[in-house]
mmCIF file of C-alpha atoms in Angstrom:
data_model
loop_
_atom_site.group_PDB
_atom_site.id
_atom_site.type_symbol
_atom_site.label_atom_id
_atom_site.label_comp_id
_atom_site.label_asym_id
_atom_site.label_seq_id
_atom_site.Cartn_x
_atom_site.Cartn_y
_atom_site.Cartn_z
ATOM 1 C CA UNK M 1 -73.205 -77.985 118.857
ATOM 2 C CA UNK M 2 -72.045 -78.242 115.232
ATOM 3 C CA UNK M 3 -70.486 -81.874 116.150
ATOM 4 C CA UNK M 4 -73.885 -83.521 116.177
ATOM 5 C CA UNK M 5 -75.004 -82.225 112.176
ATOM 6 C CA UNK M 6 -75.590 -86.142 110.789
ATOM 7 C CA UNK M 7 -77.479 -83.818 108.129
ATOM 8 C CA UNK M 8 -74.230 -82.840 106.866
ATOM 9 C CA UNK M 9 -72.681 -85.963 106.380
ATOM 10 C CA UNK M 10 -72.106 -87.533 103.203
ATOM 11 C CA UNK M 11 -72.488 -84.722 100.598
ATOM 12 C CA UNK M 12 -71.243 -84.578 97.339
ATOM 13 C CA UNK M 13 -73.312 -82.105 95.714
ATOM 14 C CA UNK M 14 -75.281 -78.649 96.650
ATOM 15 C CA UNK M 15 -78.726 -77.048 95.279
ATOM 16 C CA UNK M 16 -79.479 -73.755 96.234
ATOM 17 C CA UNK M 17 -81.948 -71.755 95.679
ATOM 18 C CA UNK M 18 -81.433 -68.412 94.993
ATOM 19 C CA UNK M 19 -84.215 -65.529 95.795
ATOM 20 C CA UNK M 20 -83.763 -65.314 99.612
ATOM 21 C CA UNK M 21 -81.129 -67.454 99.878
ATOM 22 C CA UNK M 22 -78.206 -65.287 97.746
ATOM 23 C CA UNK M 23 -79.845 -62.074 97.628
ATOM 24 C CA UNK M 24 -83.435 -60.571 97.691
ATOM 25 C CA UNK M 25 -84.441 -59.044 94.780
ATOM 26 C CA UNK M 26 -85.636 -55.677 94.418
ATOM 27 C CA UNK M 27 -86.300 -53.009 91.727
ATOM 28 C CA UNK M 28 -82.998 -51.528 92.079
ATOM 29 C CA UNK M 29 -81.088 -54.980 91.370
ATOM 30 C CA UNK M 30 -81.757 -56.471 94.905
ATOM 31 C CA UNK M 31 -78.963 -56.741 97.639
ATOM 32 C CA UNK M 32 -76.720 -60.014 98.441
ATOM 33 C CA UNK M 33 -77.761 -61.571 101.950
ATOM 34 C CA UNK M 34 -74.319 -61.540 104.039
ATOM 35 C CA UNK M 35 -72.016 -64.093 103.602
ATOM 36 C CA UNK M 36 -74.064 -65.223 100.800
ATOM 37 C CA UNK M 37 -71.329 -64.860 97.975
ATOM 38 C CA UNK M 38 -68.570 -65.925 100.042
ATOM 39 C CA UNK M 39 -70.501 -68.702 100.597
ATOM 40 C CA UNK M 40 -70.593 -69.769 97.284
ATOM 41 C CA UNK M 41 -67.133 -69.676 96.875
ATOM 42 C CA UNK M 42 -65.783 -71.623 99.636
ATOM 43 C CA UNK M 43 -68.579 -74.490 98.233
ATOM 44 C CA UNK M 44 -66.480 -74.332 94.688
ATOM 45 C CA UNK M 45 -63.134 -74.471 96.734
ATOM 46 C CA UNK M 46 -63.889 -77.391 98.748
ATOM 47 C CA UNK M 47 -64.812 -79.522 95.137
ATOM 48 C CA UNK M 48 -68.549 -79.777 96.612
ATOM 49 C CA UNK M 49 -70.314 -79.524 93.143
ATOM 50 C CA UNK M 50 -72.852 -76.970 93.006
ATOM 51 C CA UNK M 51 -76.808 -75.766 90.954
ATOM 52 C CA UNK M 52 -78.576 -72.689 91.760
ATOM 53 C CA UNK M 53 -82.274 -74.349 91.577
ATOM 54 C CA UNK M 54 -84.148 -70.912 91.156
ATOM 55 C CA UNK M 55 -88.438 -70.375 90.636
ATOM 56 C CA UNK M 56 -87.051 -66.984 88.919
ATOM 57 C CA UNK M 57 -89.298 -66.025 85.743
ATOM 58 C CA UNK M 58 -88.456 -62.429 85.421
ATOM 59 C CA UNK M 59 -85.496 -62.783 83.485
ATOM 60 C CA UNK M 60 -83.875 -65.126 81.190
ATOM 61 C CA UNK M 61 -80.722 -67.289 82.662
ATOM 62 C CA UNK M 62 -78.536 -64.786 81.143
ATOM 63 C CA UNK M 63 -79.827 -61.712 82.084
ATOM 64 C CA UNK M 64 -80.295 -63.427 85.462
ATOM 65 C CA UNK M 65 -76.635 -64.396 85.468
ATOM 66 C CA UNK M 66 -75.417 -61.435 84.763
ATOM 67 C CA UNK M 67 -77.333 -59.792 87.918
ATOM 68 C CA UNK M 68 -75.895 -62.449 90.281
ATOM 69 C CA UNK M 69 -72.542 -61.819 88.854
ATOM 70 C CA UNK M 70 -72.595 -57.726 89.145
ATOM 71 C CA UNK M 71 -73.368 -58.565 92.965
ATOM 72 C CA UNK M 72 -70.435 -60.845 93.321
ATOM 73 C CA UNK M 73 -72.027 -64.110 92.671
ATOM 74 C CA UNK M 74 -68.957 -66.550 90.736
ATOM 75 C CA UNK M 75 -71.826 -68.273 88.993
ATOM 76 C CA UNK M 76 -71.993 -68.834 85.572
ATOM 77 C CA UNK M 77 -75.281 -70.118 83.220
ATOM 78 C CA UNK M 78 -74.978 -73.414 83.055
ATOM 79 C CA UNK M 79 -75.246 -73.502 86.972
ATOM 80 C CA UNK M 80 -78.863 -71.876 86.908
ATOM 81 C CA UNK M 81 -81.669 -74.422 86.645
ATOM 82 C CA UNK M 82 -84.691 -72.719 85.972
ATOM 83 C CA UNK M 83 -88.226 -73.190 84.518
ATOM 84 C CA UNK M 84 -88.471 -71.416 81.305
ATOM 85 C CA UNK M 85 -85.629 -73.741 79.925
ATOM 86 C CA UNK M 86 -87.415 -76.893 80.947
ATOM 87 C CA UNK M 87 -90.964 -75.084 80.216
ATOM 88 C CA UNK M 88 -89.554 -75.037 76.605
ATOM 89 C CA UNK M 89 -88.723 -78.705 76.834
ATOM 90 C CA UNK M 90 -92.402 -79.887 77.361
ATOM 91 C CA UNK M 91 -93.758 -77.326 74.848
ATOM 92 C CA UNK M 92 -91.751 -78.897 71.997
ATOM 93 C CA UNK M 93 -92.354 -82.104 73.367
ATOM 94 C CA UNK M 94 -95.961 -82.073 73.330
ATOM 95 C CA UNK M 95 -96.658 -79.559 70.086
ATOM 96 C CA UNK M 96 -98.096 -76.887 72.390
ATOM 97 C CA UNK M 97 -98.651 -73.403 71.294
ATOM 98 C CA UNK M 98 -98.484 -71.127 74.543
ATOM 99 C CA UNK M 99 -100.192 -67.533 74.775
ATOM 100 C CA UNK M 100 -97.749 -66.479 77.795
ATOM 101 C CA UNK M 101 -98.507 -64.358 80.507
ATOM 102 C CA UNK M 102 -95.013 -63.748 81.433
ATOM 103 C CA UNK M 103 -92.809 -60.996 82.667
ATOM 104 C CA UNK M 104 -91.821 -59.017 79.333
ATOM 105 C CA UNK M 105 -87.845 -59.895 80.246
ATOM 106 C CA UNK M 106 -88.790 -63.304 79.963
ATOM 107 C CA UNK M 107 -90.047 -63.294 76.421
ATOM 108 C CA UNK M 108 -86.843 -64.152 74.806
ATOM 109 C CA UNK M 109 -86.525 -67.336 76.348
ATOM 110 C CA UNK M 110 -89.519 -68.645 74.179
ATOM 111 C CA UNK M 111 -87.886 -67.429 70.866
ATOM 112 C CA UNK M 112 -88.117 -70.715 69.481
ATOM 113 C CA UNK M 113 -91.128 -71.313 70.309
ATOM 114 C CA UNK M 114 -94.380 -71.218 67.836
ATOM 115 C CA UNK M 115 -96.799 -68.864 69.500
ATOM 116 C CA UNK M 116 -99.441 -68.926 66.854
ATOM 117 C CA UNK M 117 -102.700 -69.939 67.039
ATOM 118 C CA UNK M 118 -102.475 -70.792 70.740
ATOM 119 C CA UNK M 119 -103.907 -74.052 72.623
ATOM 120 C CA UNK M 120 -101.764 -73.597 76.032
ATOM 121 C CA UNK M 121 -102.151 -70.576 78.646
ATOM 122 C CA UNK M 122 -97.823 -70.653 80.469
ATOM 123 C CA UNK M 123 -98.122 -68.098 83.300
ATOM 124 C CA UNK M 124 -94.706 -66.835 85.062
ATOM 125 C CA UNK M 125 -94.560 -64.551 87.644
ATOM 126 C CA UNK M 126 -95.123 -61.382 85.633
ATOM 127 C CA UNK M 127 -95.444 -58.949 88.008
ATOM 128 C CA UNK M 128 -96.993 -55.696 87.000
ATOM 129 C CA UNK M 129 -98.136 -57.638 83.874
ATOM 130 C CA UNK M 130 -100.634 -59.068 85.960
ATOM 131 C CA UNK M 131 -103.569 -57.541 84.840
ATOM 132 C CA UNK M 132 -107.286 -57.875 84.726
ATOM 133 C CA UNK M 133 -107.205 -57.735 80.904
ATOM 134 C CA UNK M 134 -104.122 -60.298 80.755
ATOM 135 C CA UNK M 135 -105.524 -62.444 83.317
ATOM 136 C CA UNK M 136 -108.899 -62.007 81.643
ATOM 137 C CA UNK M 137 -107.601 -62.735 77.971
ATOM 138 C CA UNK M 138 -105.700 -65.503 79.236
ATOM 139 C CA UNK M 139 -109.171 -66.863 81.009
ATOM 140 C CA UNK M 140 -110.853 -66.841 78.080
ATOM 141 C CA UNK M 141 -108.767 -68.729 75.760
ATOM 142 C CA UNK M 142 -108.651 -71.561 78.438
ATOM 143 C CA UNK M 143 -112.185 -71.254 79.333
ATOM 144 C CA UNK M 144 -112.560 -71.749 74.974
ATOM 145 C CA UNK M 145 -110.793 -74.729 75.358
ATOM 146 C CA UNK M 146 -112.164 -78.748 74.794
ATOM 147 C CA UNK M 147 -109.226 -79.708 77.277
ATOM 148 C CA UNK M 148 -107.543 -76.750 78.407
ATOM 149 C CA UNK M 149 -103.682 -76.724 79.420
ATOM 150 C CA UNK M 150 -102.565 -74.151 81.486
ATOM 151 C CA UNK M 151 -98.422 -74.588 82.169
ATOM 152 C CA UNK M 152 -97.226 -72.302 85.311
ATOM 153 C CA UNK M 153 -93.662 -71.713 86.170
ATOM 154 C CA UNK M 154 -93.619 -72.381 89.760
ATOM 155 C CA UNK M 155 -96.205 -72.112 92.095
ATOM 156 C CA UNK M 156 -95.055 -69.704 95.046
ATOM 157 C CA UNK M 157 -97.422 -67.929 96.796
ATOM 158 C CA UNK M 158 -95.229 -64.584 97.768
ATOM 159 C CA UNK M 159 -91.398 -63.880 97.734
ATOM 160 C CA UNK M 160 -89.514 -61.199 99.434
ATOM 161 C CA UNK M 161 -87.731 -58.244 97.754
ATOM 162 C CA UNK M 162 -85.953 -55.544 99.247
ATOM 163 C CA UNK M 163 -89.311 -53.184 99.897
ATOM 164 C CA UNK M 164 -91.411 -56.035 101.272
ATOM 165 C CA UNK M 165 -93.537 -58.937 100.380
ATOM 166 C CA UNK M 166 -94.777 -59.917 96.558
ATOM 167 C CA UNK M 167 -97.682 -61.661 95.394
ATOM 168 C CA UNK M 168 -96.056 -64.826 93.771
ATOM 169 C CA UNK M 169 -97.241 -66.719 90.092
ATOM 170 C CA UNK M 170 -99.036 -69.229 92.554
ATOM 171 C CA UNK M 171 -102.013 -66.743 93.329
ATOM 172 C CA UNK M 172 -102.439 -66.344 90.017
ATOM 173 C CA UNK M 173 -101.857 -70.101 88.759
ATOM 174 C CA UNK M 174 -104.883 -70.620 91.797
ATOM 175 C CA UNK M 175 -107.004 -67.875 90.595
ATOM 176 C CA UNK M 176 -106.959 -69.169 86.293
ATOM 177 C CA UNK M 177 -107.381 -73.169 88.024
ATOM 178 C CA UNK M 178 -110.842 -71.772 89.920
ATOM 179 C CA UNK M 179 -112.050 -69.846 86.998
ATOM 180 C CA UNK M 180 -111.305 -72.530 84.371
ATOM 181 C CA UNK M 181 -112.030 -75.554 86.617
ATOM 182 C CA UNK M 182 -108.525 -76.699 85.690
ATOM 183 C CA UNK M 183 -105.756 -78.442 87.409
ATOM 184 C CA UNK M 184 -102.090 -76.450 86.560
ATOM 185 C CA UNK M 185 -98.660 -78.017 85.409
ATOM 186 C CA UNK M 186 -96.193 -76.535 87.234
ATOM 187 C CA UNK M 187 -92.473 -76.912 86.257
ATOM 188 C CA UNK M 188 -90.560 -75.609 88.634
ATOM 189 C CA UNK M 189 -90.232 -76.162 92.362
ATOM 190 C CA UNK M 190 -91.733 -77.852 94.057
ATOM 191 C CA UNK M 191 -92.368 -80.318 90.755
ATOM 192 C CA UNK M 192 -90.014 -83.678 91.314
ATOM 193 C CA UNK M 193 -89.321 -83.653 87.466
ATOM 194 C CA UNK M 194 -87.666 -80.224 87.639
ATOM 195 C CA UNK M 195 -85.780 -81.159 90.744
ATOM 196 C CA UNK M 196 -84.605 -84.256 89.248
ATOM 197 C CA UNK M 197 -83.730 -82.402 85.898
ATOM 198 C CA UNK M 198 -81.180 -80.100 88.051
ATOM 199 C CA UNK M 199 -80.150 -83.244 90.399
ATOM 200 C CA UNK M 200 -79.036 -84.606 86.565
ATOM 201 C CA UNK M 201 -77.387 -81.332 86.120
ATOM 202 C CA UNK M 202 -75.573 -81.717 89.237
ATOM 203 C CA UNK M 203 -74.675 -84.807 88.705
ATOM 204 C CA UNK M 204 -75.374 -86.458 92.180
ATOM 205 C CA UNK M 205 -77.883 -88.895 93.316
ATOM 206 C CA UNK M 206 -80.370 -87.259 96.126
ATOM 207 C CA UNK M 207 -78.851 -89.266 99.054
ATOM 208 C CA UNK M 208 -75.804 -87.501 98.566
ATOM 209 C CA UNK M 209 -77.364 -83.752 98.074
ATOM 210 C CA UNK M 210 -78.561 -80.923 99.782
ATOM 211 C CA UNK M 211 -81.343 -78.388 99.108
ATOM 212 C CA UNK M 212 -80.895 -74.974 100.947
ATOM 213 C CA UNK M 213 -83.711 -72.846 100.931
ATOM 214 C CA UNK M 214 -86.206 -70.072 101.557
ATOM 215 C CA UNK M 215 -89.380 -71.971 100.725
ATOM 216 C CA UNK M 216 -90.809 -74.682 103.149
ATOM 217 C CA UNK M 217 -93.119 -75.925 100.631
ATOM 218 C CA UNK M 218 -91.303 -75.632 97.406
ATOM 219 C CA UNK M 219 -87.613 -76.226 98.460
ATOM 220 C CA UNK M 220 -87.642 -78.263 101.204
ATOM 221 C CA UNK M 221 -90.744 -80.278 101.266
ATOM 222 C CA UNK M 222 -90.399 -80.450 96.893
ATOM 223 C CA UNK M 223 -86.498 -81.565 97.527
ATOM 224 C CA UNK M 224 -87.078 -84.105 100.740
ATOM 225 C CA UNK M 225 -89.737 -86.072 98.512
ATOM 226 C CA UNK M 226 -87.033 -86.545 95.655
ATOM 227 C CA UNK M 227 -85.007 -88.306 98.699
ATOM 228 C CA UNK M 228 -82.744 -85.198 99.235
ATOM 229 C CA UNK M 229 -81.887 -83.740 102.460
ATOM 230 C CA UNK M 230 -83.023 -80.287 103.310
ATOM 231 C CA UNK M 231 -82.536 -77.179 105.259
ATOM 232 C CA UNK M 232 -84.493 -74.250 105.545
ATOM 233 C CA UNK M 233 -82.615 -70.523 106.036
ATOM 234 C CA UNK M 234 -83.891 -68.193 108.214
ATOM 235 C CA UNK M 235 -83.236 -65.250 105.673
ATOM 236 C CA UNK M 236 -85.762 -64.224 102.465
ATOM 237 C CA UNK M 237 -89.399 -65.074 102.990
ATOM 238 C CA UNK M 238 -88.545 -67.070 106.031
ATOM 239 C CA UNK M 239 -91.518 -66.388 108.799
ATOM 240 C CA UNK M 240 -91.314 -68.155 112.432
ATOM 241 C CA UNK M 241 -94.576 -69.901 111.191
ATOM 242 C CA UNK M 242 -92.770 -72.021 108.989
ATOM 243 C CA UNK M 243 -91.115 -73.851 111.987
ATOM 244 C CA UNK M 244 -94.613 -75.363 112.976
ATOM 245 C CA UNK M 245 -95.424 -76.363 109.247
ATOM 246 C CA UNK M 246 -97.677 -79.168 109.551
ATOM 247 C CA UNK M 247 -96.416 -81.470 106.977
ATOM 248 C CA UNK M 248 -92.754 -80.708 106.216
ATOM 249 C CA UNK M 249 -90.007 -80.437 108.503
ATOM 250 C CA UNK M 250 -86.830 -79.610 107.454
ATOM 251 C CA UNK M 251 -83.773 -81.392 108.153
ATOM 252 C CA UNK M 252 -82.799 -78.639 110.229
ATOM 253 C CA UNK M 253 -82.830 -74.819 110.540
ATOM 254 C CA UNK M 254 -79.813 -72.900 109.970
ATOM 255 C CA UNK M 255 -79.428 -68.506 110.106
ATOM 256 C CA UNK M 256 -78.236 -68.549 105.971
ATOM 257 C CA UNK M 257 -76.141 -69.439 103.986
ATOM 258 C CA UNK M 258 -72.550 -68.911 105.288
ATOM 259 C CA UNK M 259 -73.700 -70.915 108.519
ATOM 260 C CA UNK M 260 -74.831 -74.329 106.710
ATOM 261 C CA UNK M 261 -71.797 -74.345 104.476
ATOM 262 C CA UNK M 262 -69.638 -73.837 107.781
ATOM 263 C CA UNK M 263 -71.056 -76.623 108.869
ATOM 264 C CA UNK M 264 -71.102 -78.982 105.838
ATOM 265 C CA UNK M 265 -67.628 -78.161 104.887
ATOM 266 C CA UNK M 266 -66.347 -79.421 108.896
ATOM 267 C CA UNK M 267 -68.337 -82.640 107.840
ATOM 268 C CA UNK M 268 -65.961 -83.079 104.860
#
């Protein structure tokens, strides 16, 4: 069967994404998916360069890092794209002074960042910092606004961690856009900037990279319309459902990981 993979053809460079595709998180740390870290090493042995393209807001890079590493992930920092970093990037760019409604381990990443006197609302997915008062305060310096900005760090509707199903930053990015009749930046997956900004990273066009992923709508539809191939893992928040998504087909299914890298690594 594995002859007739013309997905796999080709390839110079892999994105992954990482929550349901390496492990699924959890409150104790989360557990590796099988084969997952493996995986990743055979990619680095074969010279097949190689991004983690992560949504992940509850930590910073490091911390994040570090987590992969203590469950055998050989990955190191500069391998993790991710949407605080790039969130940064714009605020600079564009003088904006966020009030963030972030996970508290996330805080550090906006060190450098003037908070004062705040004209931007950046929502992560901050879990139990969710709120009614946060999400309330957070309305209300929008709703205050002449032209309000509201920056959110992905827009996933739910992930999976070890104990089940989590509301994602998206139901909350959807909730502040109703209230505030406003439309959200999002940096992060699915937006083509961020993909292209870890494509840069990687250092390969999109015709000759592959996006493996959880996420029908984020990964794979966000990485086919930068021109990337894409495959969608039957592991993390994967549901059956997703197989009769009406606008984004993947470039094929595969069980995880281990199993797509089998079969790109025969194609080299």
């Amino acid at each position: 069967a594995m002859a007739g993979c013309g997905w796999a053809r080709a390839v110079r460079g892999l994105l992954l994404d990482v929550s349901g595709v390496l492990y699924d998180s959890g409150a104790d740390g989360g557990v590796p998916i099988a084969g997952s870290a493996e995986a990743v090493r055979r990619i680095k042995a074969s010279g097949l360069k190689l991004q983690l393209c992560t949504n992940e807001t509850q930590a910073t890079r490091e911390d994040f890092v570090r987590k992969l590493r203590a469950l055998g992930f050989d990955i190191s920092v500069a391998e993790v794209t991710a949407p605080a970093p790039a969130a940064c990037h714009l605020l600079k760019e564009r003088g904006l002074r966020p009030r963030l409604l972030v996970h508290d381990d996330l805080v550090p990443e906006f060190a450098e960042i003037d908070k004062t006197n705040p004209n931007c609302v950046v929502l992560g997915d901050a879990a139990e910092n969710f709120t009614y008062a946060n999400l309330n305060e957070a309305f209300r310096l929008l709703i205050g606004m002449e032209k309000p900005v509201l920056i959110s760090l992905g827009k996933g509707r739910y992930y999976k961690e070890t104990d089940g199903l989590k509301l994602d930053v998206g139901a909350y990015m959807k909730a502040l856009e109703y209230a505030c009749d406003v439309q959200a930046e999002v940096v992060g997956k699915p937006a083509k900037r961020f993909f292209e900004s870890a494509l840069a990273e990687l250092g390969v066009p999109p015709e000759q990279a592959i996006m493996i992923g959880d996420d029908i709508v984020s990964d794979v539809g966000g990485a086919q319309q930068c021109g990337m191939r894409a495959l969608q893992v039957r592991t993390g928040k994967y549901r059956p459902s997703d197989e009769n998504h009406p606008e984004v087909k993947p470039d094929a299914y595969v069980n995880n990981l281990a199993e797509a890298v089998d079969i790109i690594l025969q194609q080299l």
